[in-house]
XYZ file of C-alpha atoms in Angstrom:
363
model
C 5.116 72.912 -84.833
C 6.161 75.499 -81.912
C 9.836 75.660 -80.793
C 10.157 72.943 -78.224
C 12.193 73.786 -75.613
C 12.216 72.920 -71.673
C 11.951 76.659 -71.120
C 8.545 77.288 -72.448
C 7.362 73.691 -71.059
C 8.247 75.123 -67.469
C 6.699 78.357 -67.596
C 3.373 76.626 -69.265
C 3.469 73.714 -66.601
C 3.965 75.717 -63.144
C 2.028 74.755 -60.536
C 0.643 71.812 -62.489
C -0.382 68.881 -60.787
C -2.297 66.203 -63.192
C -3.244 66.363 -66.881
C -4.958 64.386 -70.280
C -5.147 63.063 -73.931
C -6.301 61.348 -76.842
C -6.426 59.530 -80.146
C -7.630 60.236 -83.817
C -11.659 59.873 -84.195
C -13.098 56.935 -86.138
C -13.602 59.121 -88.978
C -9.935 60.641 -89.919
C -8.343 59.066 -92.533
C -4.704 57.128 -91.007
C -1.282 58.631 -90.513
C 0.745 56.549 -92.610
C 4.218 55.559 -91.432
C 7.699 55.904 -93.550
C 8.421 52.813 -95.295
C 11.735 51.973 -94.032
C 14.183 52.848 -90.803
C 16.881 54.836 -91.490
C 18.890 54.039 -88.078
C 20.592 50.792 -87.432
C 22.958 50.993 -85.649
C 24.188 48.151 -82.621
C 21.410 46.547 -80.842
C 19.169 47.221 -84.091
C 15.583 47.822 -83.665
C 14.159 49.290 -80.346
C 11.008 49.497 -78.224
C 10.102 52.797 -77.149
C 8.290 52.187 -73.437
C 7.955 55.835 -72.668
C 5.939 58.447 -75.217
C 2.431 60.221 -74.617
C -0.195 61.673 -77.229
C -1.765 64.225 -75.853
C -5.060 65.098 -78.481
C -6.634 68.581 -77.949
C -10.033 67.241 -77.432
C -9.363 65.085 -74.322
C -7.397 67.773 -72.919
C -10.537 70.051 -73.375
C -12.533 67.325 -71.518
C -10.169 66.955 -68.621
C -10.965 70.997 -67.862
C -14.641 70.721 -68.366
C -14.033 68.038 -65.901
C -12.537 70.593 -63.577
C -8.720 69.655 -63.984
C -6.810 73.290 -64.158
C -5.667 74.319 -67.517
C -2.715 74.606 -65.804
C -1.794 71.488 -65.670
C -2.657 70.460 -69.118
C -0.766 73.575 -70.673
C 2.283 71.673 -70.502
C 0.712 68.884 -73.368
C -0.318 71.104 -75.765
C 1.260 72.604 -78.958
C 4.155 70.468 -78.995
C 3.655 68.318 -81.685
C 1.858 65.262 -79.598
C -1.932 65.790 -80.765
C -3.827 63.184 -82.914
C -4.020 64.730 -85.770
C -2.359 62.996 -88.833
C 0.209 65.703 -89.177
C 1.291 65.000 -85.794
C 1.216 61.334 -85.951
C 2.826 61.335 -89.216
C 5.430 63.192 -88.040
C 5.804 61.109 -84.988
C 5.942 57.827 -86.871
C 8.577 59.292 -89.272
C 10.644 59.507 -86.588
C 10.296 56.411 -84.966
C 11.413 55.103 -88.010
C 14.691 57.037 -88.411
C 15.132 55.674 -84.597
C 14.788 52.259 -85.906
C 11.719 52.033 -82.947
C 8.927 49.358 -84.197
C 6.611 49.950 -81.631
C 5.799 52.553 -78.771
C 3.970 52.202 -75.331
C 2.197 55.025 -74.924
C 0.783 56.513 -71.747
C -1.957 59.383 -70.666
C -0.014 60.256 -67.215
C 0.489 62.727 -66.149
C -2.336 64.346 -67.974
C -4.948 61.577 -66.056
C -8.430 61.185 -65.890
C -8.797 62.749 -61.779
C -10.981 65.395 -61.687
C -12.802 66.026 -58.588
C -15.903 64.334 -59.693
C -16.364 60.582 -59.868
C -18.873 59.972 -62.770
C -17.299 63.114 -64.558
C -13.483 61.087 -64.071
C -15.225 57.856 -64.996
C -16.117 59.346 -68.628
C -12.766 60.667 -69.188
C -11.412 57.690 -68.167
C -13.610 55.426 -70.718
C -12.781 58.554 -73.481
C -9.219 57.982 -73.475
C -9.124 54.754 -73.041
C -11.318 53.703 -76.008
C -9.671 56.198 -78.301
C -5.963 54.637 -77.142
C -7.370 51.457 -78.291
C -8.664 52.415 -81.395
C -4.892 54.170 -81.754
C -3.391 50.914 -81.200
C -6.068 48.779 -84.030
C -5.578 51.443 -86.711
C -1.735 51.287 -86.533
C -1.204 47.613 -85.584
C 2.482 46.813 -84.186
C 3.239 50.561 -83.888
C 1.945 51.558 -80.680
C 0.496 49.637 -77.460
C -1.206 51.289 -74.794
C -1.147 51.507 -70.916
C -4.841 52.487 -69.849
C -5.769 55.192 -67.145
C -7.663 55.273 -64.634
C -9.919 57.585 -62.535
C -7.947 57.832 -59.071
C -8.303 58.609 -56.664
C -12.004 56.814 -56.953
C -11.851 53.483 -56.348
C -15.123 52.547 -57.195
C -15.082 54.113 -60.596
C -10.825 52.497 -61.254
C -12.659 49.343 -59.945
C -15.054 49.555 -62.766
C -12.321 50.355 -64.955
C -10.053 47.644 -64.906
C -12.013 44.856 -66.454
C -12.664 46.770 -69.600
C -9.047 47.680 -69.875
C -7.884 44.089 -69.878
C -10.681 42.133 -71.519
C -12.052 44.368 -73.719
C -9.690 47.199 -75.223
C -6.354 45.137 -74.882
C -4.026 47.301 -72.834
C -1.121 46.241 -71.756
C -1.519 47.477 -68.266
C -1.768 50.841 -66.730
C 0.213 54.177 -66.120
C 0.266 55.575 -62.842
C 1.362 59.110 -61.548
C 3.737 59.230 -58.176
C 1.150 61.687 -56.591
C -2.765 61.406 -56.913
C -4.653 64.279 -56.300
C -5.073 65.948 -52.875
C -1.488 64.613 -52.295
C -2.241 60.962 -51.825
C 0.026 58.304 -52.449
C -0.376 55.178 -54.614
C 0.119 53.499 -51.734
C -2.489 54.882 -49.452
C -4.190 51.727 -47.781
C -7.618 52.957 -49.498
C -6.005 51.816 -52.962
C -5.242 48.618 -51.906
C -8.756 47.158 -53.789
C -6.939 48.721 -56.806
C -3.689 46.642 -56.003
C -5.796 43.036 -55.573
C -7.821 43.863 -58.878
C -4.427 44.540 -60.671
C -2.601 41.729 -59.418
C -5.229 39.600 -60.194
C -4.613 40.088 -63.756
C -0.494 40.011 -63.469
C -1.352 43.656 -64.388
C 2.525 45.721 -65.739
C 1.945 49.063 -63.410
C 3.963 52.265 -65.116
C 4.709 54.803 -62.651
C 5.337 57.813 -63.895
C 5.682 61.524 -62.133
C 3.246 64.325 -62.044
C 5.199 67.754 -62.249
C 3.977 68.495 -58.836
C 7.940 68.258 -57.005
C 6.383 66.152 -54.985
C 4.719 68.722 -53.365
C 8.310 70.487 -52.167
C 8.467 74.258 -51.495
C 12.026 73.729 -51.852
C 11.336 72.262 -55.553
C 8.016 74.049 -56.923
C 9.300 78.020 -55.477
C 12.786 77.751 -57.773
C 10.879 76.181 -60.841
C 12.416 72.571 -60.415
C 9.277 70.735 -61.078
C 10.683 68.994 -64.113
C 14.259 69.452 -63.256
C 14.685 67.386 -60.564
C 11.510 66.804 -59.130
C 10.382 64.339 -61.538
C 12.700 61.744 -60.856
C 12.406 62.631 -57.156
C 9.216 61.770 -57.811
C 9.984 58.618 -58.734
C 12.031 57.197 -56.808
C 10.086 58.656 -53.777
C 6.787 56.910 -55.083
C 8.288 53.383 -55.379
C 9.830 53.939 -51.585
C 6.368 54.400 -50.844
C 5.358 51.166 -52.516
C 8.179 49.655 -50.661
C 7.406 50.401 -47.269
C 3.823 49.650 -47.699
C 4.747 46.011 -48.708
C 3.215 46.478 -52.087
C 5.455 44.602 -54.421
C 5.322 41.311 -51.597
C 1.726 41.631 -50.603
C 0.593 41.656 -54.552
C 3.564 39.316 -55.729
C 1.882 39.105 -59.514
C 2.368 42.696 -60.615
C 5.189 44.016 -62.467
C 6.242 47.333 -62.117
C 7.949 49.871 -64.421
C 8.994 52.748 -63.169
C 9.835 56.122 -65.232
C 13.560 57.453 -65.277
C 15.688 54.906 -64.280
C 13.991 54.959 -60.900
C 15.310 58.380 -60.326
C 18.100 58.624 -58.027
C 17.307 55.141 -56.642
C 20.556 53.294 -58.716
C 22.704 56.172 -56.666
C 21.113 55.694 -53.604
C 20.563 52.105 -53.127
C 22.637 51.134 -50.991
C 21.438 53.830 -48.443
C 18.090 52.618 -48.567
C 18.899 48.526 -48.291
C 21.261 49.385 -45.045
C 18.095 51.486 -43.902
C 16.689 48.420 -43.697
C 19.252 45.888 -42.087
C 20.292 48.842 -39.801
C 17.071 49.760 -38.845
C 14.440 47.993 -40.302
C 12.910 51.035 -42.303
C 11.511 48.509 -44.943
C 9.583 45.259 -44.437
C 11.623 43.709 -47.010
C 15.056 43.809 -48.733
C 14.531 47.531 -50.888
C 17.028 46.002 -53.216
C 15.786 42.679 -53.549
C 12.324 44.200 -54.284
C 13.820 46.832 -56.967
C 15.620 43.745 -58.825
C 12.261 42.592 -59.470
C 10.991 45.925 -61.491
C 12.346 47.495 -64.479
C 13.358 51.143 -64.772
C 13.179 53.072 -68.753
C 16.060 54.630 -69.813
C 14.480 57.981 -70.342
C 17.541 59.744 -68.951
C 20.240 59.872 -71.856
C 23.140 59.703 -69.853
C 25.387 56.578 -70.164
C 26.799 56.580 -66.801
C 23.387 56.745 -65.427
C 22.589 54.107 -67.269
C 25.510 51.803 -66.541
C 25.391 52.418 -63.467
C 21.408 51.381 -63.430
C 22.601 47.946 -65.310
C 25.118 47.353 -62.816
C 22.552 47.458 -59.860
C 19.752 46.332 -61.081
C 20.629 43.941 -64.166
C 20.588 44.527 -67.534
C 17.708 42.450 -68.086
C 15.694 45.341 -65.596
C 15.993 48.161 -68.416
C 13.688 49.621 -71.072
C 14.352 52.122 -73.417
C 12.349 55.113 -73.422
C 11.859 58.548 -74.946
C 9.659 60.831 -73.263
C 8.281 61.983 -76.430
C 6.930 64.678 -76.976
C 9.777 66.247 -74.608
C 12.199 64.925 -76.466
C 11.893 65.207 -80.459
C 13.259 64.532 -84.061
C 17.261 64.109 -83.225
C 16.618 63.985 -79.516
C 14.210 61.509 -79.859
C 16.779 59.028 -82.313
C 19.828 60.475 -78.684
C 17.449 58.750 -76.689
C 18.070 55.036 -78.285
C 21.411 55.489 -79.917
C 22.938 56.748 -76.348
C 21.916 53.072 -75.534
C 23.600 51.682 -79.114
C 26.612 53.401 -78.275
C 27.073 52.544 -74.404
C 30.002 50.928 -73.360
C 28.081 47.860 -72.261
C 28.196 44.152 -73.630
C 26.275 43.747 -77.163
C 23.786 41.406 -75.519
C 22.691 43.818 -73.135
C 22.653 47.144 -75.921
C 20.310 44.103 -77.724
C 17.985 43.428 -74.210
C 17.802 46.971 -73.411
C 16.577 48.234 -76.660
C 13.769 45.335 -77.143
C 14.656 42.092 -76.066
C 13.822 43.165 -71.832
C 10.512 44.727 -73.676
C 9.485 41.969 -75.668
C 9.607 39.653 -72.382
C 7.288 41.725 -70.291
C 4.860 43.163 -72.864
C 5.266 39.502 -74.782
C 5.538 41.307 -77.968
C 6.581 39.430 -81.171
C 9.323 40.664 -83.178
C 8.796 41.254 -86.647
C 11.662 39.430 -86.711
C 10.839 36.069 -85.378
């Protein structure tokens, strides 16, 4: 595999704005998985909510769909194909990291190509060969499915075949659709009543784009900082649209700890009793999602359990950006946080296990 570093993962993503990937055909033989974990320490075994495979072949598809290669530079050569080298590698490592199971995610590499029908049949691509990842390595990876926004009547198509037919947990969202719209443009609100619905979990998870900032994307601060800005800006954006109240049965995890949104907080909630910037309490809302710890830094992290609750975090990786003994940083920072034992033990599966109702292999 390529040195990984954030370096060449800039340079290859600049100006990147969306993205794709992809799972191993019906006809290559299994990636087996290492036999037994060789990390244990407090809190035990872990949930990974936050990892992407990004296969060559769907990325291929995504720029015969018209997505710039641009964008999918970023997801390729970095160890995150389909290939049984790369998933054997992958799984080894989950396994030093004590992590039974990942949730893995196409955004930001999404099926949004200009074209409906041609965004339709990336969309069905992925998501069939996500499920067929998750049936040919049962309890070791579930999926969030993808779907072709910004067109609705294509995502509307979508959604019942995701649910009652492949078995995803729910889908992965990015912050910015193309053309700059937001998730929570009033012409996705038939998305919104479809997902709700079906109680549908909603990731949200960044582009690379800065959100579309001069002042981020001309000093090369896409994945710097403008990720989590990203974040936190897209659920603001679900908050002052009402989304959360108006579709009460969706659950929503957001990439990051929510960005800057722990530091912020209250800033936004006196925003609201000030001067009514929100139709509804920001921070009542926000203690109804949950935020991944995909930022390996235990004050951030403390300081998201403290506002939120701990029973409102996820661990997380970011894999493939963060590999081999960065990938086992990004669940022992939570084993070794200077937080109660029951919360180490909620944050690393137990807070999982309740939304994705996932059995442990324990019970």
């Amino acid at each position: 595999m390529p040195k990984l570093t954030r370096r060449n993962l800039l340079a290859a993503a600049a100006g990147a704005t969306a993205g794709g990937f992809l799972v191993p055909s019906a006809a290559a033989a299994p990636a087996q998985a290492a036999t037994t974990a060789t990390v244990s320490g407090p809190g035990g075994r872990a949930i990974d909510t936050h990892a992407h495979i990004y296969p060559a072949g769907y990325l291929d598809l995504l720029e015969e769909s018209g997505v710039p290669a641009a964008s999918t530079a970023i997801a390729r050569g970095i160890g995150a194909d389909s290939t049984d080298a790369d998933l054997s590698a992958r799984l080894r490592w989950m396994d030093r990291a004590n992590v039974e199971t990942q949730i893995i995610a196409v955004t930001p590499q999404s099926p949004s190509g200009p074209q409906s029908s041609s965004s339709l049949a990336a969309a069905r691509r992925i998501n069939d060969e996500y499920a067929t990842l998750v049936r040919r390595h049962p309890g070791r990876f579930l999926a969030y499915g993808a779907l072709p926004l910004p067109h609705v009547e294509e995502s509307l198509a979508e959604i019942p075949r995701l649910f009652d037919e492949l078995g995803c947990i729910g889908i992965s969202l990015t912050t910015v659709l193309p053309g700059g719209l937001s998730p929570a443009d009033k012409r996705f609100d038939p998305i919104w009543e479809a997902l709700d619905e079906r109680a549908a979990i909603v990731n949200v998870h960044p582009t690379g784009s800065g959100a579309l900032s001069p002042m981020i994307n001309s000093h090369h601060l896409e994945w710097v900082n403008g990720a989590p800005v990203e974040d936190a800006t897209a659920v603001l954006h679900l908050l002052k649209a009402d989304i959360p109240r108006r579709y009460p049965n969706l659950r929503f995890h957001i990439a990051h700890l929510g960005g800057d949104l722990p530091f912020l907080v209250q800033r936004i909630e006196d925003n609201y009793t000030d001067w009514q910037a929100f139709p509804a309490s920001p921070l009542g809302t926000l203690r109804t999602m949950w935020f991944d710890a995909a930022n390996f830094h235990e004050p951030s992290l403390r300081l998201t359990v403290e506002t939120f609750g701990a029973d409102r975090v996820l661990a997380g990786s970011d894999h493939p950006y963060f590999q081999e003994e960065k990938y086992v940083r990004a669940f022992d920072y939570i084993r070794n946080a200077r937080l109660p034992a029951e919360d180490i033990r909620a944050i690393l599966s137990g807070n999982a296990d309740s939304l994705y109702r996932v059995p442990s292999k324990e019970e």
